[in-house]
PDB file of C-alpha atoms (C1' of nucleotides) in Angstrom:
ATOM      1  CA  MET A 368      78.604  92.319 164.121  1.00  0.00           C
ATOM      2  CA  SER A 369      75.782  91.953 161.598  1.00  0.00           C
ATOM      3  CA  GLY A 370      74.048  94.636 160.688  1.00  0.00           C
ATOM      4  CA  ARG A 371      70.262  94.787 160.303  1.00  0.00           C
ATOM      5  CA  ARG A 372      70.619  94.429 156.219  1.00  0.00           C
ATOM      6  CA  TYR A 373      72.993  91.254 156.872  1.00  0.00           C
ATOM      7  CA  GLU A 374      70.333  89.798 159.257  1.00  0.00           C
ATOM      8  CA  ARG A 375      67.796  90.303 156.568  1.00  0.00           C
ATOM      9  CA  ILE A 376      70.106  88.484 153.885  1.00  0.00           C
ATOM     10  CA  TYR A 377      70.807  85.611 156.092  1.00  0.00           C
ATOM     11  CA  ALA A 378      66.913  85.158 156.922  1.00  0.00           C
ATOM     12  CA  VAL A 379      66.468  84.999 153.135  1.00  0.00           C
ATOM     13  CA  VAL A 380      69.491  82.615 152.399  1.00  0.00           C
ATOM     14  CA  SER A 381      68.100  80.105 155.242  1.00  0.00           C
ATOM     15  CA  ARG A 382      65.018  79.706 153.329  1.00  0.00           C
ATOM     16  CA  ILE A 383      66.524  78.126 150.169  1.00  0.00           C
ATOM     17  CA  PRO A 384      65.470  74.425 149.995  1.00  0.00           C
ATOM     18  CA  ARG A 385      67.921  71.953 149.426  1.00  0.00           C
ATOM     19  CA  GLY A 386      68.529  71.222 145.906  1.00  0.00           C
ATOM     20  CA  ARG A 387      67.662  74.557 144.926  1.00  0.00           C
ATOM     21  CA  VAL A 388      69.913  77.645 144.351  1.00  0.00           C
ATOM     22  CA  ALA A 389      69.073  81.655 144.142  1.00  0.00           C
ATOM     23  CA  THR A 390      71.017  84.287 142.454  1.00  0.00           C
ATOM     24  CA  TYR A 391      72.868  87.202 144.589  1.00  0.00           C
ATOM     25  CA  GLY A 392      70.382  89.899 142.810  1.00  0.00           C
ATOM     26  CA  GLN A 393      67.367  87.241 143.861  1.00  0.00           C
ATOM     27  CA  VAL A 394      68.593  87.312 147.325  1.00  0.00           C
ATOM     28  CA  ALA A 395      68.738  91.081 147.312  1.00  0.00           C
ATOM     29  CA  ARG A 396      65.492  91.591 145.992  1.00  0.00           C
ATOM     30  CA  LEU A 397      63.609  89.190 148.506  1.00  0.00           C
ATOM     31  CA  ALA A 398      65.581  90.963 151.143  1.00  0.00           C
ATOM     32  CA  GLY A 399      64.172  94.259 150.410  1.00  0.00           C
ATOM     33  CA  LEU A 400      67.432  95.184 149.236  1.00  0.00           C
ATOM     34  CA  ALA A 401      66.626  95.186 145.202  1.00  0.00           C
ATOM     35  CA  GLY A 402      69.689  96.270 143.142  1.00  0.00           C
ATOM     36  CA  GLN A 403      72.217  95.496 145.829  1.00  0.00           C
ATOM     37  CA  ALA A 404      73.340  92.082 144.934  1.00  0.00           C
ATOM     38  CA  ARG A 405      76.912  93.063 145.958  1.00  0.00           C
ATOM     39  CA  LEU A 406      76.095  93.523 149.387  1.00  0.00           C
ATOM     40  CA  VAL A 407      74.771  89.884 149.444  1.00  0.00           C
ATOM     41  CA  GLY A 408      78.152  88.698 148.438  1.00  0.00           C
ATOM     42  CA  TYR A 409      79.396  90.974 150.921  1.00  0.00           C
ATOM     43  CA  ALA A 410      77.480  89.480 153.681  1.00  0.00           C
ATOM     44  CA  LEU A 411      77.769  85.963 153.019  1.00  0.00           C
ATOM     45  CA  SER A 412      81.921  86.195 152.491  1.00  0.00           C
ATOM     46  CA  ALA A 413      81.357  87.627 156.244  1.00  0.00           C
ATOM     47  CA  LEU A 414      79.925  84.399 157.540  1.00  0.00           C
ATOM     48  CA  GLU A 415      82.172  82.235 159.699  1.00  0.00           C
ATOM     49  CA  THR A 416      83.196  78.791 158.614  1.00  0.00           C
ATOM     50  CA  GLY A 417      80.778  76.384 159.894  1.00  0.00           C
ATOM     51  CA  SER A 418      78.096  78.593 159.741  1.00  0.00           C
ATOM     52  CA  ARG A 419      74.523  77.334 159.599  1.00  0.00           C
ATOM     53  CA  ILE A 420      73.454  79.154 156.724  1.00  0.00           C
ATOM     54  CA  PRO A 421      73.154  77.423 153.553  1.00  0.00           C
ATOM     55  CA  TRP A 422      75.713  79.948 151.637  1.00  0.00           C
ATOM     56  CA  HIS A 423      76.265  77.529 148.836  1.00  0.00           C
ATOM     57  CA  ARG A 424      72.824  77.703 147.182  1.00  0.00           C
ATOM     58  CA  VAL A 425      73.822  81.327 145.971  1.00  0.00           C
ATOM     59  CA  VAL A 426      75.501  81.755 142.771  1.00  0.00           C
ATOM     60  CA  ASN A 427      75.515  84.335 140.223  1.00  0.00           C
ATOM     61  CA  ALA A 428      73.351  85.381 137.638  1.00  0.00           C
ATOM     62  CA  ALA A 429      74.880  83.301 134.686  1.00  0.00           C
ATOM     63  CA  GLY A 430      74.496  79.922 137.238  1.00  0.00           C
ATOM     64  CA  GLU A 431      78.314  80.068 137.905  1.00  0.00           C
ATOM     65  CA  ILE A 432      79.885  79.907 141.400  1.00  0.00           C
ATOM     66  CA  SER A 433      81.359  83.171 142.218  1.00  0.00           C
ATOM     67  CA  LEU A 434      84.334  82.738 144.342  1.00  0.00           C
ATOM     68  CA  ARG A 435      87.371  84.613 142.962  1.00  0.00           C
ATOM     69  CA  GLN A 436      89.799  85.265 146.235  1.00  0.00           C
ATOM     70  CA  ASP A 437      90.524  81.715 147.776  1.00  0.00           C
ATOM     71  CA  GLY A 438      92.548  80.449 145.078  1.00  0.00           C
ATOM     72  CA  GLY A 439      89.119  77.915 144.550  1.00  0.00           C
ATOM     73  CA  GLN A 440      88.889  75.848 147.782  1.00  0.00           C
ATOM     74  CA  ALA A 441      85.714  77.256 148.776  1.00  0.00           C
ATOM     75  CA  GLY A 442      84.623  77.133 145.142  1.00  0.00           C
ATOM     76  CA  ARG A 443      85.178  73.477 145.032  1.00  0.00           C
ATOM     77  CA  LEU A 444      83.601  72.789 148.327  1.00  0.00           C
ATOM     78  CA  GLN A 445      80.487  74.907 147.093  1.00  0.00           C
ATOM     79  CA  ARG A 446      80.253  72.671 143.901  1.00  0.00           C
ATOM     80  CA  VAL A 447      80.506  69.388 146.016  1.00  0.00           C
ATOM     81  CA  LEU A 448      77.815  70.626 148.469  1.00  0.00           C
ATOM     82  CA  LEU A 449      75.510  71.292 145.624  1.00  0.00           C
ATOM     83  CA  GLN A 450      76.325  68.061 144.077  1.00  0.00           C
ATOM     84  CA  ARG A 451      75.540  66.308 147.101  1.00  0.00           C
ATOM     85  CA  GLU A 452      71.971  67.861 146.947  1.00  0.00           C
ATOM     86  CA  ARG A 453      71.763  66.499 143.345  1.00  0.00           C
ATOM     87  CA  VAL A 454      72.364  70.189 141.636  1.00  0.00           C
ATOM     88  CA  ARG A 455      74.024  69.350 138.392  1.00  0.00           C
ATOM     89  CA  PHE A 456      76.629  71.130 136.439  1.00  0.00           C
ATOM     90  CA  ASP A 457      77.023  71.507 132.670  1.00  0.00           C
ATOM     91  CA  ALA A 458      80.084  71.204 130.808  1.00  0.00           C
ATOM     92  CA  ARG A 459      80.907  74.672 131.242  1.00  0.00           C
ATOM     93  CA  ASP A 460      80.623  74.560 135.026  1.00  0.00           C
ATOM     94  CA  ARG A 461      77.153  76.245 135.330  1.00  0.00           C
ATOM     95  CA  ILE A 462      73.731  75.278 136.961  1.00  0.00           C
ATOM     96  CA  SER A 463      70.737  75.582 134.660  1.00  0.00           C
ATOM     97  CA  LEU A 464      68.762  78.368 136.566  1.00  0.00           C
ATOM     98  CA  GLU A 465      65.976  77.006 134.423  1.00  0.00           C
ATOM     99  CA  ARG A 466      65.807  73.856 136.309  1.00  0.00           C
ATOM    100  CA  PHE A 467      67.293  74.686 139.700  1.00  0.00           C
ATOM    101  CA  ARG A 468      66.376  78.178 140.548  1.00  0.00           C
ATOM    102  CA  TRP A 469      64.256  78.595 143.832  1.00  0.00           C
ATOM    103  CA  ARG A 470      61.085  79.970 143.210  1.00  0.00           C
ATOM    104  CA  PRO A 471      59.376  80.878 146.619  1.00  0.00           C
ATOM    105  CA  ARG A 472      55.536  81.504 146.719  1.00  0.00           C
ATOM    106  CA  SER A 473      54.726  85.434 146.946  1.00  0.00           C
TER     107      SER A 473
ATOM    108  C1'  DC B  78      85.497 112.995 156.442  1.00  0.00           C
ATOM    109  C1'  DT B  79      87.672 110.776 151.666  1.00  0.00           C
ATOM    110  C1'  DA B  80      89.093 106.684 148.928  1.00  0.00           C
ATOM    111  C1'  DG B  81      89.564 102.071 147.773  1.00  0.00           C
ATOM    112  C1'  DT B  82      87.574  97.533 147.334  1.00  0.00           C
ATOM    113  C1'  DG B  83      84.445  93.963 146.404  1.00  0.00           C
ATOM    114  C1'  DA B  84      81.313  85.998 147.061  1.00  0.00           C
ATOM    115  C1'  DC B  85      77.289  91.132 141.615  1.00  0.00           C
ATOM    116  C1'  DT B  86      74.108  92.722 137.793  1.00  0.00           C
ATOM    117  C1'  DG B  87      71.995  94.444 133.491  1.00  0.00           C
ATOM    118  C1'  DT B  88      73.150  96.952 129.457  1.00  0.00           C
ATOM    119  C1'  DT B  89      76.241  98.208 125.733  1.00  0.00           C
ATOM    120  C1'  DT B  90      80.363  96.952 122.716  1.00  0.00           C
TER     121       DT B  90
ATOM    122  C1'  DA C1443      79.493  84.558 123.146  1.00  0.00           C
ATOM    123  C1'  DA C1444      82.894  87.383 125.759  1.00  0.00           C
ATOM    124  C1'  DA C1445      84.246  91.518 127.551  1.00  0.00           C
ATOM    125  C1'  DA C1446      83.954  96.355 129.059  1.00  0.00           C
ATOM    126  C1'  DC C1447      80.949  99.957 131.802  1.00  0.00           C
ATOM    127  C1'  DA C1448      78.343 101.983 135.103  1.00  0.00           C
ATOM    128  C1'  DG C1449      75.372 101.400 138.658  1.00  0.00           C
ATOM    129  C1'  DC C1450      75.500  99.777 143.825  1.00  0.00           C
ATOM    130  C1'  DC C1451      76.766 100.825 149.150  1.00  0.00           C
ATOM    131  C1'  DA C1452      78.823  98.369 153.913  1.00  0.00           C
ATOM    132  C1'  DC C1453      83.263  97.970 155.361  1.00  0.00           C
ATOM    133  C1'  DT C1454      88.100  99.333 156.213  1.00  0.00           C
ATOM    134  C1'  DA C1455      92.226 102.416 156.687  1.00  0.00           C
TER     135       DA C1455
END
DNA sequence: CTAGTGACTGTTT
DNA sequence: AAAACAGCCACTA
């Protein structure tokens, strides 16, 4: 099912702590796949419902939730899951990366 | 093998 | 500030 690249991506996403978010590009870089942000989105879309991977902590470079396909259902779920972790959204439905971006040590 | 697609992003209009 | 463009590459048909 999952290739080597997907596993690396999942391993990075799993390290994002509660109350923090990472961007697709950031996850790609940390997984050793610089410049392949789209692959991260592709890998997350392949996750099954109920997966243990904290997929909801990954947002786009603008600090917005990026889920275009599902009519907004999963997007609303992602927002709720993040708000439960006390991640705040502004009036334009954006998260301040300045405040909530995960900054792993080296 | 080729062509189309997409939970993206940095740069340029 | 917002939209268009051009790279990016695994996956599917």
